[in-house]
Coordinates of C-alpha atoms in Angstrom, one line a residue:
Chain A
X1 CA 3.6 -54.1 91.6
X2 CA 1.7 -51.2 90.8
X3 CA 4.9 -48.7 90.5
X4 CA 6.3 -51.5 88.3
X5 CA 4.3 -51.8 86.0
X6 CA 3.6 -47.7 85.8
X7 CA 8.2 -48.0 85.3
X8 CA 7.3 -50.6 82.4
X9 CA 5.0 -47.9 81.2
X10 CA 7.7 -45.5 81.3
X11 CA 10.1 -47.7 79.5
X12 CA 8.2 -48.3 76.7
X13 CA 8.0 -44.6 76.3
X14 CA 12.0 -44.2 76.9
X15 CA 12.0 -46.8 73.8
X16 CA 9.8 -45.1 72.1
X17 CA 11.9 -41.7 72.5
X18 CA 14.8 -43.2 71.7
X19 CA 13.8 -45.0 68.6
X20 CA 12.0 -41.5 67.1
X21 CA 15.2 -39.5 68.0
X22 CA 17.7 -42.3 65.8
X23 CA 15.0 -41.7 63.6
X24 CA 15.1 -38.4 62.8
X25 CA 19.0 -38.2 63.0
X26 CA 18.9 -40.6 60.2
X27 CA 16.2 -39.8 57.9
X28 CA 16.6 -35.5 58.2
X29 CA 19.1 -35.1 55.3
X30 CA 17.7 -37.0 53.2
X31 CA 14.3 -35.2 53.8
X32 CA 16.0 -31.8 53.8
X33 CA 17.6 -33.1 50.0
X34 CA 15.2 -35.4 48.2
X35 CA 16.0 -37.1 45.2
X36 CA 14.3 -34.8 43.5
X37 CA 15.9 -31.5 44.4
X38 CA 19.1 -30.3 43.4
X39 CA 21.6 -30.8 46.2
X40 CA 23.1 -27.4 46.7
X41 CA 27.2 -27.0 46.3
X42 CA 28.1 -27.1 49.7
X43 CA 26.3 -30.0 50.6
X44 CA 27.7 -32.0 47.5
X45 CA 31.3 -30.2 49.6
X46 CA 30.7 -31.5 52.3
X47 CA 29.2 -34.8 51.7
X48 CA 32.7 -35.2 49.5
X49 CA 35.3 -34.2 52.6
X50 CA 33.2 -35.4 55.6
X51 CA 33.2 -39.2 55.1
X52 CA 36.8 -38.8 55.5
X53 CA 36.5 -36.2 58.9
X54 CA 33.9 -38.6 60.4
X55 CA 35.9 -41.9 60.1
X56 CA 38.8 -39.9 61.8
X57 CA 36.3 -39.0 64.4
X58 CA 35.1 -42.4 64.7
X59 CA 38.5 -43.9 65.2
X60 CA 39.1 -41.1 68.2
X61 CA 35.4 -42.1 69.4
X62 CA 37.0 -45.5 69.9
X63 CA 40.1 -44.5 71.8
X64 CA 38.5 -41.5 73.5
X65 CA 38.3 -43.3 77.2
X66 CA 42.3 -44.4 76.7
X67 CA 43.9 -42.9 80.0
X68 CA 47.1 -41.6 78.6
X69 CA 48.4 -40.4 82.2
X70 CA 47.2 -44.4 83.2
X71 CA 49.8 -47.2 84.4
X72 CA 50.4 -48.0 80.9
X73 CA 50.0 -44.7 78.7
X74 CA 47.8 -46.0 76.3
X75 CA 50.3 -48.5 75.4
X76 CA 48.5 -51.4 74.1
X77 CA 46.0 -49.5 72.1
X78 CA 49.0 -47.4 70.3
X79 CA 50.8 -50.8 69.6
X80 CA 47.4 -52.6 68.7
X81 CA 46.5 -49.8 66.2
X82 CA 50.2 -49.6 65.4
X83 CA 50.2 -53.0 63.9
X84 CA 47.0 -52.9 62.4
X85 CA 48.0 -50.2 60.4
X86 CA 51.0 -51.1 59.4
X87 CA 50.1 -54.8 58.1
X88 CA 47.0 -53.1 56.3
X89 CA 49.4 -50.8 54.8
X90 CA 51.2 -53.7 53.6
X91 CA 48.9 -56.4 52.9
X92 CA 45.6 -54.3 51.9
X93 CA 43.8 -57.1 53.4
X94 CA 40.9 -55.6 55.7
X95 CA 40.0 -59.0 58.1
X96 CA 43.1 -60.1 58.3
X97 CA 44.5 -56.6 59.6
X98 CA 41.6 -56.2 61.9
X99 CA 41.7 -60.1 63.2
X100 CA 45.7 -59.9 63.6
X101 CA 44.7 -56.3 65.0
X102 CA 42.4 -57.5 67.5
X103 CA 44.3 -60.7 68.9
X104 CA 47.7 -58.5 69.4
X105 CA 44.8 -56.4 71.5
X106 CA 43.3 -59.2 73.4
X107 CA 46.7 -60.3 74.2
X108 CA 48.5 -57.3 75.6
X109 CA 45.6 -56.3 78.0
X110 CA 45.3 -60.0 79.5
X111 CA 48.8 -61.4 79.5
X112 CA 51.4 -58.3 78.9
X113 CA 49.9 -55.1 80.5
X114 CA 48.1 -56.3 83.7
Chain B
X1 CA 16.3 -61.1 40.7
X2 CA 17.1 -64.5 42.7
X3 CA 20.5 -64.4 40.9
X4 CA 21.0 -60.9 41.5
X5 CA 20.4 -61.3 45.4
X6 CA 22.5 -64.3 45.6
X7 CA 25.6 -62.3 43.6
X8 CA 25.4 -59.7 46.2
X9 CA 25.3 -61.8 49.1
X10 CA 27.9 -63.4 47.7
X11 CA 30.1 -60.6 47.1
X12 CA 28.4 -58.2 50.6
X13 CA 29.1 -61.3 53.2
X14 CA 32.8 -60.7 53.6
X15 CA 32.6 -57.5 54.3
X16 CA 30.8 -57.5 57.2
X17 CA 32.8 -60.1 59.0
X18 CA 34.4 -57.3 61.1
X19 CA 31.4 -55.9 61.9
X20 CA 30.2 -59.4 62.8
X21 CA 33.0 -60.0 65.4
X22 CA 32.1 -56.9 66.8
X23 CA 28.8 -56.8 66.6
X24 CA 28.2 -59.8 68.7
X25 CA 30.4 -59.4 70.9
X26 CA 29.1 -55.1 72.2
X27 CA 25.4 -56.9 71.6
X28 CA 26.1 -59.6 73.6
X29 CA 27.7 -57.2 75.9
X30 CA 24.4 -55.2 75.5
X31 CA 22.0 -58.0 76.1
X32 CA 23.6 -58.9 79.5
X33 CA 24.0 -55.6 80.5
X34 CA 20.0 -55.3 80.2
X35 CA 19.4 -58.3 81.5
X36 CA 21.3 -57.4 85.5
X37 CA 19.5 -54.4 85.2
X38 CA 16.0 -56.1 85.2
X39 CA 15.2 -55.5 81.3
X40 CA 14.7 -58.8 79.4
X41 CA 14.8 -60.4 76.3
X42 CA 11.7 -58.3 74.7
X43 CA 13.4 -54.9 76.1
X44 CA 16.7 -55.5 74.5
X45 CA 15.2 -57.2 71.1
X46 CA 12.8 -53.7 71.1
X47 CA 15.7 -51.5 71.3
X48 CA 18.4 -53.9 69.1
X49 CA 15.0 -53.8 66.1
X50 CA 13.9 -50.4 66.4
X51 CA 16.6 -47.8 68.0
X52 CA 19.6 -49.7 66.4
X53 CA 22.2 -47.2 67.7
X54 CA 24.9 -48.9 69.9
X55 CA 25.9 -46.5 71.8
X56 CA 22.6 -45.0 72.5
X57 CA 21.2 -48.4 73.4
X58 CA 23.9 -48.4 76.0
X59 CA 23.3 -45.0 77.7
X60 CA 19.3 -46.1 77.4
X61 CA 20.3 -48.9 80.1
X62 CA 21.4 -46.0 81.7
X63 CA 17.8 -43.5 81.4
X64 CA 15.1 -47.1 81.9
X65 CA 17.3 -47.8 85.1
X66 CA 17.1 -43.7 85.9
X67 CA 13.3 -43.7 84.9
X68 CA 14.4 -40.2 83.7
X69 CA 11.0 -38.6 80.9
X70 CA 10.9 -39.7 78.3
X71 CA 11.0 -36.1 76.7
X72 CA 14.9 -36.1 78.4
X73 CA 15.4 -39.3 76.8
X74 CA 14.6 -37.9 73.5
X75 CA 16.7 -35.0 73.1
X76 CA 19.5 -37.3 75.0
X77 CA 19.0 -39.5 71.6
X78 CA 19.0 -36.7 69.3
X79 CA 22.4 -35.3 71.0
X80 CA 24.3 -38.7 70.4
X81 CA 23.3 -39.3 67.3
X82 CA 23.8 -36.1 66.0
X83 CA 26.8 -37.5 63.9
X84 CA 24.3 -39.7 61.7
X85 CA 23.7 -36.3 60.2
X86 CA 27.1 -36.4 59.0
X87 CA 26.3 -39.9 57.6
X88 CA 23.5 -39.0 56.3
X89 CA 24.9 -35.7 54.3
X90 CA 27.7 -38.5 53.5
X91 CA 25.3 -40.6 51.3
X92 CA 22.8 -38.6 49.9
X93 CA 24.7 -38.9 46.3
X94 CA 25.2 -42.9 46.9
X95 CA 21.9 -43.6 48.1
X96 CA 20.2 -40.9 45.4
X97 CA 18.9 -42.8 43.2
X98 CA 18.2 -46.2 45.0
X99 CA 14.4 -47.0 45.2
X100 CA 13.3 -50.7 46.6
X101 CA 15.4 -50.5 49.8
X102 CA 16.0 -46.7 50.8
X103 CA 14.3 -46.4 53.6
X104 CA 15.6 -49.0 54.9
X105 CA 18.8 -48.2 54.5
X106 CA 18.1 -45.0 56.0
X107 CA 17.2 -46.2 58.8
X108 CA 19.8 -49.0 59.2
X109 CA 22.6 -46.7 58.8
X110 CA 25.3 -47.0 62.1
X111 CA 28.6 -46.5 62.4
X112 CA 29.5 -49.6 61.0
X113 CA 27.5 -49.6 58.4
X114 CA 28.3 -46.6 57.3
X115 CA 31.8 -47.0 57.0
X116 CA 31.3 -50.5 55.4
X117 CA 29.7 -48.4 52.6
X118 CA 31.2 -44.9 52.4
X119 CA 33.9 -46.0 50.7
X120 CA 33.1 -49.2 48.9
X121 CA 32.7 -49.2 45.1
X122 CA 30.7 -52.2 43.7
X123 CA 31.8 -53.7 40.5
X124 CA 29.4 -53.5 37.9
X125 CA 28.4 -57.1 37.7
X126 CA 26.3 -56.7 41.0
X127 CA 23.6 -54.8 41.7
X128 CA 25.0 -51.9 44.1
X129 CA 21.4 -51.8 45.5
X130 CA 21.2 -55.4 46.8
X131 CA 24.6 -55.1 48.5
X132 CA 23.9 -51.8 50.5
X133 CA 20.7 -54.3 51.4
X134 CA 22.9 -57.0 52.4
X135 CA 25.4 -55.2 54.5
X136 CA 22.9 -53.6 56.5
X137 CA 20.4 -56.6 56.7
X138 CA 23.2 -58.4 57.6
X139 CA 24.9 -56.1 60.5
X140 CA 21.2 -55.1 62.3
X141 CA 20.9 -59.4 62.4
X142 CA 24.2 -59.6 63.9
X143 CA 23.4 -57.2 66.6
X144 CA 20.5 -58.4 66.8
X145 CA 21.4 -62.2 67.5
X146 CA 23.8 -60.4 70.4
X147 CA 21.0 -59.2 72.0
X148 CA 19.5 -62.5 72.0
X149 CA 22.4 -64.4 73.2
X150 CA 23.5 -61.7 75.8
X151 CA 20.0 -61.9 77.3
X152 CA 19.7 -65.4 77.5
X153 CA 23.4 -66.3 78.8
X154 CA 23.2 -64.2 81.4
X155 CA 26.6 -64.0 82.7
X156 CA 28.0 -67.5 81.6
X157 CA 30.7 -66.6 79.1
X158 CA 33.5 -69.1 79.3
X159 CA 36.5 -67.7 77.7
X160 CA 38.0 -63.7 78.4
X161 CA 36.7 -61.9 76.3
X162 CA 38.5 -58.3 77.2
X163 CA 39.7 -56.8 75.0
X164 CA 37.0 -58.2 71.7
X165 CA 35.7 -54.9 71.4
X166 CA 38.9 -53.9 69.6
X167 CA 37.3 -55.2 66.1
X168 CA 35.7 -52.4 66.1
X169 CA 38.4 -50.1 66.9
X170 CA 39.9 -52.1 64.4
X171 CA 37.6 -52.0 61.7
X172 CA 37.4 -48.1 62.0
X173 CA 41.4 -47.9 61.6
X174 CA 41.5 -50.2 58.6
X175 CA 39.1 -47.8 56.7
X176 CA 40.8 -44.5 57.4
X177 CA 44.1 -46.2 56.3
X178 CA 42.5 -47.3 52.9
X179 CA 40.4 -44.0 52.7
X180 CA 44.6 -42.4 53.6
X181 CA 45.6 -44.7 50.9
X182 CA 42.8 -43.8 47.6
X183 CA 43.2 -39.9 48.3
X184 CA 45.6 -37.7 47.8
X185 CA 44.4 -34.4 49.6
X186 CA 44.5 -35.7 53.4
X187 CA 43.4 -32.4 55.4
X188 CA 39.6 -34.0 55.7
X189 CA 40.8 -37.0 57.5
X190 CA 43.5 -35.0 59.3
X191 CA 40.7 -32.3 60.6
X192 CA 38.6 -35.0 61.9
X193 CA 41.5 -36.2 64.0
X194 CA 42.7 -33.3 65.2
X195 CA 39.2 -31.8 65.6
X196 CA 38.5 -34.9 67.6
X197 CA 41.4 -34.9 70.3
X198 CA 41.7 -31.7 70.6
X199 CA 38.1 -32.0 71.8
X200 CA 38.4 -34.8 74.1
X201 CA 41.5 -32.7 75.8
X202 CA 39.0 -29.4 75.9
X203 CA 35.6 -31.1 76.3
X204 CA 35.9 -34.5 78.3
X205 CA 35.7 -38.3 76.3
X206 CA 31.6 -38.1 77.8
X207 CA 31.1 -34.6 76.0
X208 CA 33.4 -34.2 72.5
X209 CA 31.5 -35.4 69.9
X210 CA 28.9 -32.3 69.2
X211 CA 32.1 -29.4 69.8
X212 CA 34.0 -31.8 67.6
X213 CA 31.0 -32.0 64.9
X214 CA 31.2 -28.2 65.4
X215 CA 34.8 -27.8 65.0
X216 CA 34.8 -29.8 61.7
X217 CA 32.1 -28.6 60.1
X218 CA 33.8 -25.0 60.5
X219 CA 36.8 -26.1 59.5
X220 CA 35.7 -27.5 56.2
X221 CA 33.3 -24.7 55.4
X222 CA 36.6 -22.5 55.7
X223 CA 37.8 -24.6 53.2
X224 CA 34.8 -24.6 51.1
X225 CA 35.3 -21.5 49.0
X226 CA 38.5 -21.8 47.7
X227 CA 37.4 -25.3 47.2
X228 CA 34.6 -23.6 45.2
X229 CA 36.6 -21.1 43.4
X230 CA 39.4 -23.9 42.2
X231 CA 37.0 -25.9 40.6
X232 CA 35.7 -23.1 38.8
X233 CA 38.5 -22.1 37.4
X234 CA 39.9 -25.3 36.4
X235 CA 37.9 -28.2 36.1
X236 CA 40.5 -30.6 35.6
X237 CA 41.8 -29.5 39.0
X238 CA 38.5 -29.9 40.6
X239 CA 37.8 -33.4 39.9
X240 CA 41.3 -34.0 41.0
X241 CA 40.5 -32.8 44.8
X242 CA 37.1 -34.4 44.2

């Protein structure tokens, strides 16, 4: 009883760390820049060119554990994204790219590529 | 002010449908995962209200389970959320001049949320204020609500649900085709995806995202003096690439 309690103790701590860590991830450029201050070139550079660099990093965040040497090469995620592209392309319509997206997904890795 | 919140609901709601599919589903996800591991509903509703960082809240199953310091849990957070720094940098001219809500905001700024808001451009009927509100009020209760219902279902989901976690694969692919599709200078977008893989292949999927930070942040800053000396020399030009 005793050690869990003292691993409770420790957890809330973890929490704790965790929570002050997202904190200062999130809050540090906008402490660095206040409203206030002039926001020097390169920052105003870079806050106009990385949006763009961190979505593509996002989308490879999602895809990073794909095994491409795996039984099916990465198959259903290049057809999923594939289409999803390809209808937003056409139809501009974000939900129903990412819903039509999603089933075509759900589909191939329980009925097609098992 | 009633009206004004109402309009923005109104007009924020939709957009965060994706990130409401996805949402509950990884917080569900998130919720049972605690719960096997001994952590309850008070753990994961702790985390889900104050960390708020998905993947983080998944490698702190990871670190209670481990016991590890807390000081090692710490600079583990700081690590993989490094690329809220980007966000961050990101929105410093969009969320300038906002007062009520900012710090808010800050703090509720995820993946998701972020790229619900990089790139949206509120018409001038509605108060851009309330919507930033709205979409990330709105997102932290939907992960929130996935904690709740992951820790209390336990492990009785019904349907097969493999696969869900694409909506947010989804949404993330959707918004670099329309970010593609508004811009005509596409070496950003292409440095973060080539950054990215080539980072994975060098650095291992557990391990790429601060060489990739790295890697684009050089990249650009390469970039950033011819950048600087184009729009000195011709404005017109400037605002073009801008």
């Amino acid at each position: 009883m005793d050690s869990v309690t003292a691993g409770m103790g420790n957890g809330a701590w973890i929490v704790a760390a965790l929570a002050g860590a997202t904190l200062i991830t999130r809050f540090l450029p906008f402490l660095l820049f206040p409203a206030g201050r002039e926001i020097p070139k390169y920052v105003e550079y870079l806050g106009k060119t990385l949006p763009y660099a961190t979505i593509g990093l996002l989308v490879v965040y999602c895809l990073k554990d794909v095994q491409v040497s795996g039984a099916f090469h990465g198959l259903p995620e290049m057809i999923a994204v594939s289409v999803t592209v390809g209808l937003h392309w056409w139809k501009g319509n974000s939900l129903f790219s990412i819903g039509v997206g999603t089933v075509v997904y759900m589909v191939l890795v329980q009925r097609v590529f098992v | 002010m009633r009206k004004k919140a109402a309009l923005a609901l109104g007009y924020a709601f939709p957009k965060t449908i994706p990130v409401m599919v996805g949402y509950l589903f990884l917080g569900t996800a998130y919720g049972i995962l605690m719960k096997v591991n001994g952590y309850g509903i008070f753990w994961a509703l702790a985390m889900s209200l104050f960390v708020y960082a998905g993947s983080l809240q998944y490698m702190g199953v990871t670190l209670l389970t481990a016991a590890v310091s807390p000081i090692y849990a710490f600079f583990m957070g700081l690590m993989i959320n490094a690329r809220h720094l980007f966000y961050g940098i990101s929105m410093l001219g969009t969320y300038r001049d906002l007062k009520r809500f900012k710090p808010y905001l800050i703090f509720a700024l995820t993946d998701e949320t972020f790229s619900v808001l990089c790139s949206e451009n509120v018409p001038r009927a509605i108060e851009r204020e309330w919507v930033y509100l709205w979409v990330s009020v709105l997102d932290q209760c939907y992960w929130v609500l996935g904690s709740i219902l992951g820790s209390v279902l336990g492990g009785m989901i019904v349907f097969d649900t493999k696969g869900l976690d694409f909506a947010l694969t989804a949404l993330f692919v959707v918004i670099f085709t329309d970010q593609w599709k508004s811009r005509r200078d596409h070496r950003p977008a292409l440095v973060g995806v080539a950054s990215s893989v080539a980072c994975v292949i060098v650095f291992g999927a557990q391990a790429f995202i601060i060489p990739a930070m790295v890697v684009i942040l050089a990249v650009l800053s390469l970039w950033y003096r011819r950048w600087e000396n184009g729009s000195r020399k011709n404005g017109k030009e400037a605002g073009k690439n801008g």
